[in-house]
Each structure stands twice: as structure tokens, then as C-alpha cells.
JSON list of C-alpha atoms in Angstrom, two decimals:
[
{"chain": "A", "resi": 114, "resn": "UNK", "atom": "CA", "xyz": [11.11, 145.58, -32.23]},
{"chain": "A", "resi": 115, "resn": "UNK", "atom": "CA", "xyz": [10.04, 146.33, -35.83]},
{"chain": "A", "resi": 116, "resn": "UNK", "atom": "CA", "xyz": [8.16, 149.52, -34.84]},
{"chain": "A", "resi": 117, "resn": "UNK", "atom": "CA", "xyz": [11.36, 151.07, -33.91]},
{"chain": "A", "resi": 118, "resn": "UNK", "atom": "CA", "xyz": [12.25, 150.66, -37.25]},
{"chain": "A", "resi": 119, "resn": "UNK", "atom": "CA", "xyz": [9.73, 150.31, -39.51]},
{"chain": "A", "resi": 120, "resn": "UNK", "atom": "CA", "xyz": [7.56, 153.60, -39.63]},
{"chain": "A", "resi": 121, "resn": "UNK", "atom": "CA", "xyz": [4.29, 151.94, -41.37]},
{"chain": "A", "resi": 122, "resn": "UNK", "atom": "CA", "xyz": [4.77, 149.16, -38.69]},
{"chain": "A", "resi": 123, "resn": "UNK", "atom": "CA", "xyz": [4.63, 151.99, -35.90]},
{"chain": "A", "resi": 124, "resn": "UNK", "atom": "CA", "xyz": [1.75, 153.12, -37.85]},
{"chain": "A", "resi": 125, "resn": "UNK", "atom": "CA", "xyz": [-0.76, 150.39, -37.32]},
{"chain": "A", "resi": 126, "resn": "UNK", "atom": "CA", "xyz": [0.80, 149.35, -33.89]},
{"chain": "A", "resi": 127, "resn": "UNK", "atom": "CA", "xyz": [-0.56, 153.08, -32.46]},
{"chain": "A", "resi": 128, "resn": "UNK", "atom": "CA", "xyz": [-2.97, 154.23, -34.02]},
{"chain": "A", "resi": 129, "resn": "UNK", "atom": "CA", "xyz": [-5.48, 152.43, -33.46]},
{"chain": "A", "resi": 130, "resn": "UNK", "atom": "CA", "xyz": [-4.50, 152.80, -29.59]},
{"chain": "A", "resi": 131, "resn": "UNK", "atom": "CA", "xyz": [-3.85, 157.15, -29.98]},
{"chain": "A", "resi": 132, "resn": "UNK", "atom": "CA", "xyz": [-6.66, 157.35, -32.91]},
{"chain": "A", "resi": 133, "resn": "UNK", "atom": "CA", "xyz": [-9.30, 154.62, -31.69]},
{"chain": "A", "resi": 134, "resn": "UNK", "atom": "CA", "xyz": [-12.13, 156.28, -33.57]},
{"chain": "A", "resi": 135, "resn": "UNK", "atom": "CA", "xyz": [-10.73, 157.79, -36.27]},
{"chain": "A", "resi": 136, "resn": "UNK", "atom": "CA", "xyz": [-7.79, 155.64, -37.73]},
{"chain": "A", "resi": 137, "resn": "UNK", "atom": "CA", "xyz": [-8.57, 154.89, -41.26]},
{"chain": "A", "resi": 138, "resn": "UNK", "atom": "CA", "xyz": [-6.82, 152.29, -42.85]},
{"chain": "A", "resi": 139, "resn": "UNK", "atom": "CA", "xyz": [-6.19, 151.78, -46.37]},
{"chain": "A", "resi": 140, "resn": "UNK", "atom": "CA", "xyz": [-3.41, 151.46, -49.29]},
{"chain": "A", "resi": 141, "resn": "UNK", "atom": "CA", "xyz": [-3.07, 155.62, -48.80]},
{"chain": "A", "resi": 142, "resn": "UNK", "atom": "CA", "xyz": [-1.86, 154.99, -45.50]},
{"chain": "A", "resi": 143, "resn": "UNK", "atom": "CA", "xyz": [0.87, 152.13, -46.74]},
{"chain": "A", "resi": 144, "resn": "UNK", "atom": "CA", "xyz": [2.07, 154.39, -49.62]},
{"chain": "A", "resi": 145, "resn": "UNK", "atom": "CA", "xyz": [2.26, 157.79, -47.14]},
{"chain": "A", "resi": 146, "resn": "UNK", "atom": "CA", "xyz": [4.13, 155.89, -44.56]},
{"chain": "A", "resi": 147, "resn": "UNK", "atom": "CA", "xyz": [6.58, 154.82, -47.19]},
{"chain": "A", "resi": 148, "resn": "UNK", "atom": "CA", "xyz": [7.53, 157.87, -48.45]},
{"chain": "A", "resi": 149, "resn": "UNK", "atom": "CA", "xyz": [7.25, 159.29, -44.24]},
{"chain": "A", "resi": 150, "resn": "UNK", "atom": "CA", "xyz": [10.10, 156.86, -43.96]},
{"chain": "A", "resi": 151, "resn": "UNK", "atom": "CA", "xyz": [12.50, 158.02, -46.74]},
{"chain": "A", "resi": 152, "resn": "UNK", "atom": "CA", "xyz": [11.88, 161.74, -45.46]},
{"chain": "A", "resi": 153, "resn": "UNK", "atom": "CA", "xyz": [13.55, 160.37, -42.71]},
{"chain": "A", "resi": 154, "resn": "UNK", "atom": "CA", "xyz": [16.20, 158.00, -44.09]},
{"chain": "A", "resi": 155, "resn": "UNK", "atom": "CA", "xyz": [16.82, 161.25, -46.03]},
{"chain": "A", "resi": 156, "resn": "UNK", "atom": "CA", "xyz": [16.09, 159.51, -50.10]},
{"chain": "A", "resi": 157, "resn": "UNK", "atom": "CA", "xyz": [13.05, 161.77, -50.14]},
{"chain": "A", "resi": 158, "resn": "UNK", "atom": "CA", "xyz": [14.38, 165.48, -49.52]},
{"chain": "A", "resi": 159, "resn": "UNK", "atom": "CA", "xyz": [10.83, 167.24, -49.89]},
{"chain": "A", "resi": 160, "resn": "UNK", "atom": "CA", "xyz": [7.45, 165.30, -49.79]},
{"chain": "A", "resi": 161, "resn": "UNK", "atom": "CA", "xyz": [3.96, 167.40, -50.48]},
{"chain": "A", "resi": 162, "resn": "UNK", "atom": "CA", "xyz": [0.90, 165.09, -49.47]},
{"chain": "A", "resi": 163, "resn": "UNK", "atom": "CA", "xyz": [-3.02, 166.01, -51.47]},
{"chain": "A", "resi": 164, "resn": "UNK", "atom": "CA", "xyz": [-5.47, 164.40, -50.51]},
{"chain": "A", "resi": 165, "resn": "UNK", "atom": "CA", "xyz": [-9.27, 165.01, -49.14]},
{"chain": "A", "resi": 166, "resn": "UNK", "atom": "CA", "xyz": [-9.81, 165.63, -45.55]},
{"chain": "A", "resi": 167, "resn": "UNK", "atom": "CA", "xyz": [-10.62, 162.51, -43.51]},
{"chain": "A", "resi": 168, "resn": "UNK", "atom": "CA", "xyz": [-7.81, 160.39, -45.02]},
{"chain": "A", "resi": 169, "resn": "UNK", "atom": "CA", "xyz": [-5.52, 160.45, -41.74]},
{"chain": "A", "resi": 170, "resn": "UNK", "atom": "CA", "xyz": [-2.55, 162.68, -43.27]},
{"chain": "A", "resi": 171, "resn": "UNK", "atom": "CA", "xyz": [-2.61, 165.43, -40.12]},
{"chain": "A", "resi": 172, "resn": "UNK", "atom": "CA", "xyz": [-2.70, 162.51, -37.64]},
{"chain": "A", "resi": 173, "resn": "UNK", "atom": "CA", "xyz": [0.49, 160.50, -39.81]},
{"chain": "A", "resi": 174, "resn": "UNK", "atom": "CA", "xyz": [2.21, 163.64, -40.60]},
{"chain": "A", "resi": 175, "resn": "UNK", "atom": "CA", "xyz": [1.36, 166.27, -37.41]},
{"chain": "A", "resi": 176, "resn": "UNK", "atom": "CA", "xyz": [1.61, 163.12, -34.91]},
{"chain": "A", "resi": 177, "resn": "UNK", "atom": "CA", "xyz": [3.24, 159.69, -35.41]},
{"chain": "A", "resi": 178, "resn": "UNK", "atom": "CA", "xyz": [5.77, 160.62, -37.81]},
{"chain": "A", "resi": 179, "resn": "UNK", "atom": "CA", "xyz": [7.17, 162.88, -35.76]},
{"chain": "A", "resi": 180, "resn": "UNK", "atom": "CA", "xyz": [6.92, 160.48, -32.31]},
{"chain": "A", "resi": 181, "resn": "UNK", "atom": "CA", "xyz": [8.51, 157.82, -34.01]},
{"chain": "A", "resi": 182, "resn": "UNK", "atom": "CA", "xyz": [11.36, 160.32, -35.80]},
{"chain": "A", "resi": 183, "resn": "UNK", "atom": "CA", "xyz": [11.52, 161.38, -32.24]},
{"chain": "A", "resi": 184, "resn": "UNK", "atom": "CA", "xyz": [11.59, 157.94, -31.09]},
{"chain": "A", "resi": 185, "resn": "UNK", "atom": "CA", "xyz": [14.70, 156.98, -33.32]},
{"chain": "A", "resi": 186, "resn": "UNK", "atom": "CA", "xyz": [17.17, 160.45, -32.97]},
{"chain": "A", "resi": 187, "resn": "UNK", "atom": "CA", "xyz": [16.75, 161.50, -30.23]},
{"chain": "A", "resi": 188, "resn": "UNK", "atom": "CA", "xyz": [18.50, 164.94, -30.82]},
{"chain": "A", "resi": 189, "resn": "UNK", "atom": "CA", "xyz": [16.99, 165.97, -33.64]},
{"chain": "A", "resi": 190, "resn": "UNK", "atom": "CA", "xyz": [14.94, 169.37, -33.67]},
{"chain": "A", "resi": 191, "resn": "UNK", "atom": "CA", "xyz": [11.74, 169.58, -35.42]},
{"chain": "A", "resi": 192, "resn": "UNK", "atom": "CA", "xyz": [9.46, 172.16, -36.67]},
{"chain": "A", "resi": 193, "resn": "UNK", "atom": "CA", "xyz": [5.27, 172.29, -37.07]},
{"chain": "A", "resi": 194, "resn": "UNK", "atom": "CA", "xyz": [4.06, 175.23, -39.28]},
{"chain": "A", "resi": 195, "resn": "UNK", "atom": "CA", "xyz": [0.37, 175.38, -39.72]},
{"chain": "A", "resi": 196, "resn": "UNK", "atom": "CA", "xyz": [-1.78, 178.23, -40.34]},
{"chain": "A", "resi": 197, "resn": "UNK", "atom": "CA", "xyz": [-2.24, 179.67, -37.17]},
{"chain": "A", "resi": 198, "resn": "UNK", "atom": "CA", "xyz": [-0.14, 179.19, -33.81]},
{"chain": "A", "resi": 199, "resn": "UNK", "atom": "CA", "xyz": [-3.34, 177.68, -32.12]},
{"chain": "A", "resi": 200, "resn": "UNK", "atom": "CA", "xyz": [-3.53, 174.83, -34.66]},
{"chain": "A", "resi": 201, "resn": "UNK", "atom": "CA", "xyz": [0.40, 174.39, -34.65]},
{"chain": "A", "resi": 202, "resn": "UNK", "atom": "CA", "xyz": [0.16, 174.23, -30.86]},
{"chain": "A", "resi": 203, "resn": "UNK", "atom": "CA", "xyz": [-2.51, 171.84, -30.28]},
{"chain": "A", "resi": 204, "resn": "UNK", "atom": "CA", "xyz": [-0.26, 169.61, -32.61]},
{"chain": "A", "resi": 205, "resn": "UNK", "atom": "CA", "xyz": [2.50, 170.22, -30.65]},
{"chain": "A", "resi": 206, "resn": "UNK", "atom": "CA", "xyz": [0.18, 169.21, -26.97]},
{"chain": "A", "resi": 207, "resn": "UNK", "atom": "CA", "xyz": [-1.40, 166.08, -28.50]},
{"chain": "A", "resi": 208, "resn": "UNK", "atom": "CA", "xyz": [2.58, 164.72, -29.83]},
{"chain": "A", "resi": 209, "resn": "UNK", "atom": "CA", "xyz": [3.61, 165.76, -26.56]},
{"chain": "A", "resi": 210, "resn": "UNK", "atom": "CA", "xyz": [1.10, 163.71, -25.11]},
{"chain": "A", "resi": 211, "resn": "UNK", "atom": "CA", "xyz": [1.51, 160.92, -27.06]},
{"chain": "A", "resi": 212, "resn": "UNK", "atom": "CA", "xyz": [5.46, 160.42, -26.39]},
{"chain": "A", "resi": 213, "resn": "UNK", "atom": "CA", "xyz": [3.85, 160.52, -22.63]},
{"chain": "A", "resi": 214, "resn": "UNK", "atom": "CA", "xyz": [1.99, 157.08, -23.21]},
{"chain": "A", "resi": 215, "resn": "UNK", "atom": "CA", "xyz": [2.87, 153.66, -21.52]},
{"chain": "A", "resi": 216, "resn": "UNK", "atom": "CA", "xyz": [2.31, 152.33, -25.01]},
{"chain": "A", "resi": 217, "resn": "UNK", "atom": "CA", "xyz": [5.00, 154.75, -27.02]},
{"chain": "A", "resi": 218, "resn": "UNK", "atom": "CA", "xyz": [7.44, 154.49, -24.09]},
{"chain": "A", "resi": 219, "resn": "UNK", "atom": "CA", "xyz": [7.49, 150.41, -24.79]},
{"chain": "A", "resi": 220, "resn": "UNK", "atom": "CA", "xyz": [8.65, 151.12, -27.98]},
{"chain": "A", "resi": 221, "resn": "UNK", "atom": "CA", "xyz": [11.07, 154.10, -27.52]},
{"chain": "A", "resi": 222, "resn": "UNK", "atom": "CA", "xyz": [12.10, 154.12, -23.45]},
{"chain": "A", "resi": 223, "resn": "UNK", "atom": "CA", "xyz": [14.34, 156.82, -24.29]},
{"chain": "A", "resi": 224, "resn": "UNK", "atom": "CA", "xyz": [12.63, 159.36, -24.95]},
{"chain": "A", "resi": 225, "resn": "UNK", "atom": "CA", "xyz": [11.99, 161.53, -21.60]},
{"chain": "A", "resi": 226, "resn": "UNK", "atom": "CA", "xyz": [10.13, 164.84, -21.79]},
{"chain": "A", "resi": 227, "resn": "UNK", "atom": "CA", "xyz": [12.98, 167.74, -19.82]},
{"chain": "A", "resi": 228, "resn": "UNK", "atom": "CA", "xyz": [10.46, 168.98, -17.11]},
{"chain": "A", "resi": 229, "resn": "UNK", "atom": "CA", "xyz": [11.59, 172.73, -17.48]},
{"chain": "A", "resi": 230, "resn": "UNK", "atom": "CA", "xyz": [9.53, 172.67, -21.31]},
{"chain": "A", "resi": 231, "resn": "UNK", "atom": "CA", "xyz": [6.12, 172.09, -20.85]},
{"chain": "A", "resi": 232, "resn": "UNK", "atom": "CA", "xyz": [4.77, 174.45, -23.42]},
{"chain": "A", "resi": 233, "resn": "UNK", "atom": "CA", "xyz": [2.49, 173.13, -26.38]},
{"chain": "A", "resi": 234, "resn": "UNK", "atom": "CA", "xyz": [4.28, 174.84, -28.89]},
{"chain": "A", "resi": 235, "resn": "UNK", "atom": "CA", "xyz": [7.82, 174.67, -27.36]},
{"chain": "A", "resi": 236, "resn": "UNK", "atom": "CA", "xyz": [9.13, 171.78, -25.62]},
{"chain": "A", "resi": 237, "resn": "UNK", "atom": "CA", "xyz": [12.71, 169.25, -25.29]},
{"chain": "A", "resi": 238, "resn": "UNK", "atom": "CA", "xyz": [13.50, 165.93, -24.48]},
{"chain": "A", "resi": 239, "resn": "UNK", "atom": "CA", "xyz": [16.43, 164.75, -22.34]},
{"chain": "A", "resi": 240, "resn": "UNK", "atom": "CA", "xyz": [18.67, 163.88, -24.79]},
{"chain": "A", "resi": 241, "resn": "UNK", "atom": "CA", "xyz": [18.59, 167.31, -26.70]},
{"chain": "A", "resi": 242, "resn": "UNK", "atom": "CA", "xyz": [15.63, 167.08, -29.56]},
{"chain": "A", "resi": 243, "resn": "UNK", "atom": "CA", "xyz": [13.78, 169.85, -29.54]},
{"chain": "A", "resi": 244, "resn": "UNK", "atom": "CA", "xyz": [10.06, 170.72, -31.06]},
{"chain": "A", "resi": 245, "resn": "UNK", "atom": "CA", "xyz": [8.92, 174.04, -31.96]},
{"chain": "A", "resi": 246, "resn": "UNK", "atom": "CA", "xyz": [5.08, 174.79, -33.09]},
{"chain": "A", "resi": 247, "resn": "UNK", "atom": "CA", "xyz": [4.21, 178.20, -35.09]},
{"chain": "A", "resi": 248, "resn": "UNK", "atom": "CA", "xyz": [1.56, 179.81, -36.75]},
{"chain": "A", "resi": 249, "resn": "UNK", "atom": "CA", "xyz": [2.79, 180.70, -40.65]},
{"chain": "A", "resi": 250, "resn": "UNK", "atom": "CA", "xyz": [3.56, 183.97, -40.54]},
{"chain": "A", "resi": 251, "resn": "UNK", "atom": "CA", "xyz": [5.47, 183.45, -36.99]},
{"chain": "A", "resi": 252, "resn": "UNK", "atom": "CA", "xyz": [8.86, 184.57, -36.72]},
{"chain": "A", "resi": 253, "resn": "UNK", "atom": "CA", "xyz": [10.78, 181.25, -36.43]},
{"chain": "A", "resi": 254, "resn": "UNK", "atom": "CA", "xyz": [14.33, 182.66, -37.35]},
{"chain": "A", "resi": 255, "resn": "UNK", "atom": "CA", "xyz": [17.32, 180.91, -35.65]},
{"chain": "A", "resi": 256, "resn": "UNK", "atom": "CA", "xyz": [15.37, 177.60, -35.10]},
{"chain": "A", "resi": 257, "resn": "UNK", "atom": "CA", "xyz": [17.20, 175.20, -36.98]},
{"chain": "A", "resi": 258, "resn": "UNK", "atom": "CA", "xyz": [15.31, 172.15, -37.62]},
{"chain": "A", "resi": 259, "resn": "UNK", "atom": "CA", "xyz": [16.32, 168.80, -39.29]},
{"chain": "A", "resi": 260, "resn": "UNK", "atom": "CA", "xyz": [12.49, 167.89, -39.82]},
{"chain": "A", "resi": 261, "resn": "UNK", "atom": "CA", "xyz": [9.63, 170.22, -40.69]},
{"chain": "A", "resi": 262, "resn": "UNK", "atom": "CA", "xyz": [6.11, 169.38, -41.30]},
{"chain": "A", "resi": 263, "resn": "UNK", "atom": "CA", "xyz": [3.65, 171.73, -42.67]},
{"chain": "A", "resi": 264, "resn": "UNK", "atom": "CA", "xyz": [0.09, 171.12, -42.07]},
{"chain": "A", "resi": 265, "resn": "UNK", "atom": "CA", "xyz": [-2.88, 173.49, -43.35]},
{"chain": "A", "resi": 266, "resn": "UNK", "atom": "CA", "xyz": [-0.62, 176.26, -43.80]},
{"chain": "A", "resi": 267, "resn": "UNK", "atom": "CA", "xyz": [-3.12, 178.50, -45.11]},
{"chain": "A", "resi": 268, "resn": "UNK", "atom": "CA", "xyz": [-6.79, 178.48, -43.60]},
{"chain": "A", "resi": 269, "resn": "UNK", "atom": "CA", "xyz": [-10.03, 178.40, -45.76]},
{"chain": "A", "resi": 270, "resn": "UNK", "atom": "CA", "xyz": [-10.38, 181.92, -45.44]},
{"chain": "A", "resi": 271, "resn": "UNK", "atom": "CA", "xyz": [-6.98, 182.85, -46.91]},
{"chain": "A", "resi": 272, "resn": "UNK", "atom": "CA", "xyz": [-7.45, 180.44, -49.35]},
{"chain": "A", "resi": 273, "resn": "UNK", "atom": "CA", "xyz": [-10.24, 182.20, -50.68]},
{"chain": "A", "resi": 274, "resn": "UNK", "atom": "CA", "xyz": [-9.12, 185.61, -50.12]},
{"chain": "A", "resi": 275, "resn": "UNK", "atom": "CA", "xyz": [-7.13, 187.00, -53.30]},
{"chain": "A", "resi": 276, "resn": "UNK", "atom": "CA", "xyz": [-5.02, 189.10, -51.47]},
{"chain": "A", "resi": 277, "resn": "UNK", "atom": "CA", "xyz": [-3.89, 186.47, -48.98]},
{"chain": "A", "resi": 278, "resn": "UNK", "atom": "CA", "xyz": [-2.73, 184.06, -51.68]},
{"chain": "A", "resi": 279, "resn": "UNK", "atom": "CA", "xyz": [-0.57, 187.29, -53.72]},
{"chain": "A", "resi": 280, "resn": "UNK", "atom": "CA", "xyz": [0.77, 187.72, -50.52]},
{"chain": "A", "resi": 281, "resn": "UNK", "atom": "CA", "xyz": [1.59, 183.99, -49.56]},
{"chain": "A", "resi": 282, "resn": "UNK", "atom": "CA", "xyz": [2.66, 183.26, -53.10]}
]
């Protein structure tokens, strides 16, 4: 099946199903889940994605990228940082969710849930991958993950607040 392979293909095969009223299509979405796919082939080592809000980058990056990296190695760990554990969490519940579907489980049957992780922010599948969801600022020493997104790392306010950003940066 080419969404099993094919990230951008996995892409416009689910969201429109997991995203019905807000998937936005466009050339931003073909170039995003290009580079998506060499973070994960490994060519791309870092990737930083700008753009305005409403172009879809939380839902590729926060959601289906991870599913389908999920969906293909099945043992690797990944990590969600956003700017506070609430907003790294509800990530973590709506990915959760979506490797739950009838729809993702066509594509990838091999990825089961383990029943003793049912946390938002902290959960495994069967085959040893594990996803961990934190707040910046969250102690995530000793989690060693082979893919980390980071999504709204700092909030409005702390973007705004001089003393936040000398402390961030």
C-alpha cells in the first residue's frame, strides 16, 4: 500500500477522514510532507517549519507524522514538547486516538496500543515504541527518543514577555 510508504500519500489518504473540516490542501502541504519524510529516512537531521497559523503544520507535524512514523518502526520512541504539558498532552490523546481508528489500522495492523499505558502524555505500543508528551520546561531526562517534534514551544505570552525569551534563549 503506498501510504505505508509514502508519507504525503498517508497525508491526503487521512486527513481528510481525521481532519474533515479543517484539512487544507495546498503545495505547503506537498513540500512539508517531503521534507516530514527525509526526517524520517534520516537525509534531513533537523527540520524548523514557519509558517502562519491555519496552514495544517500542528495537525502534519503533532499528528500524522508521527502515526505514520509509528506506523512504519514500530519500536521507535518519540517525544512532543510544546509549551505547556496540557497542549503536549492533548497531542499526545488525539495521536493516540488516531492509531485507534479502523481507517489507520488498514494501513498499519501492527500497531496495537499496550493496555497498561493509557495516559495522554505517556503511552506504548506492543511492539516497544513508546510516546512521551511534555510541557517545555518539563523534566524529560532519561527519555531517549529517536523522533522529537516541537510544536508552539513558547506561548504568546512568553513570547512577548522579555524575561521569558532571556531565559528561553
Amino acid at each position: 500500500m503506498e501510504a505505508t510508504e509514502d508519507f504525503l500519500s498517508f497525508v491526503y489518504l487521512m486527513a481528510p477522514m481525521v481532519l474533515p473540516d479543517t484539512f487544507v490542501g495546498g503545495k505547503h502541504i506537498v513540500i512539508i510532507a517531503r521534507k516530514l519524510q527525509q526526517v524520517e529516512e534520516g537525509t534531513i537531521k533537523r527540520l524548523m517549519i514557519c509558517l502562519p497559523p491555519g496552514s495544517m503544520k500542528s495537525k502534519l507535524c503533532t499528528l500524522l507524522f508521527p502515526a505514520w512514523v509509528l506506523g512504519r518502526h514500530l519500536s521507535w520512541p518519540l517525544l512532543q514538547i510544546s509549551h505547556s504539558t496540557r497542549l503536549a498532552e492533548d497531542f499526545g490523546g488525539k495521536l493516540r486516538d488516531l492509531l485507534k481508528e479502523e481507517e489507520y489500522r488498514d494501513i498499519f495492523p501492527e500497531v496495537k496500543l499496550r493496555s497498561d499505558t493509557r495516559a495522554a502524555g505517556r503511552w506504548k505500543l506492543t511492539k516497544g515504541a513508546e510516546y512521551f508528551a511534555a510541557g517545555s520546561g518539563s523534566h524529560i531526562a532519561g527519555f531517549r527518543a529517536r523522533v522529537a517534534g516541537l510544536d508552539e514551544v513558547i506561548s504568546e505570552q512568553m513570547a512577548t514577555s522579555k524575561l521569558a525569551m532571556q531565559t528561553v534563549g
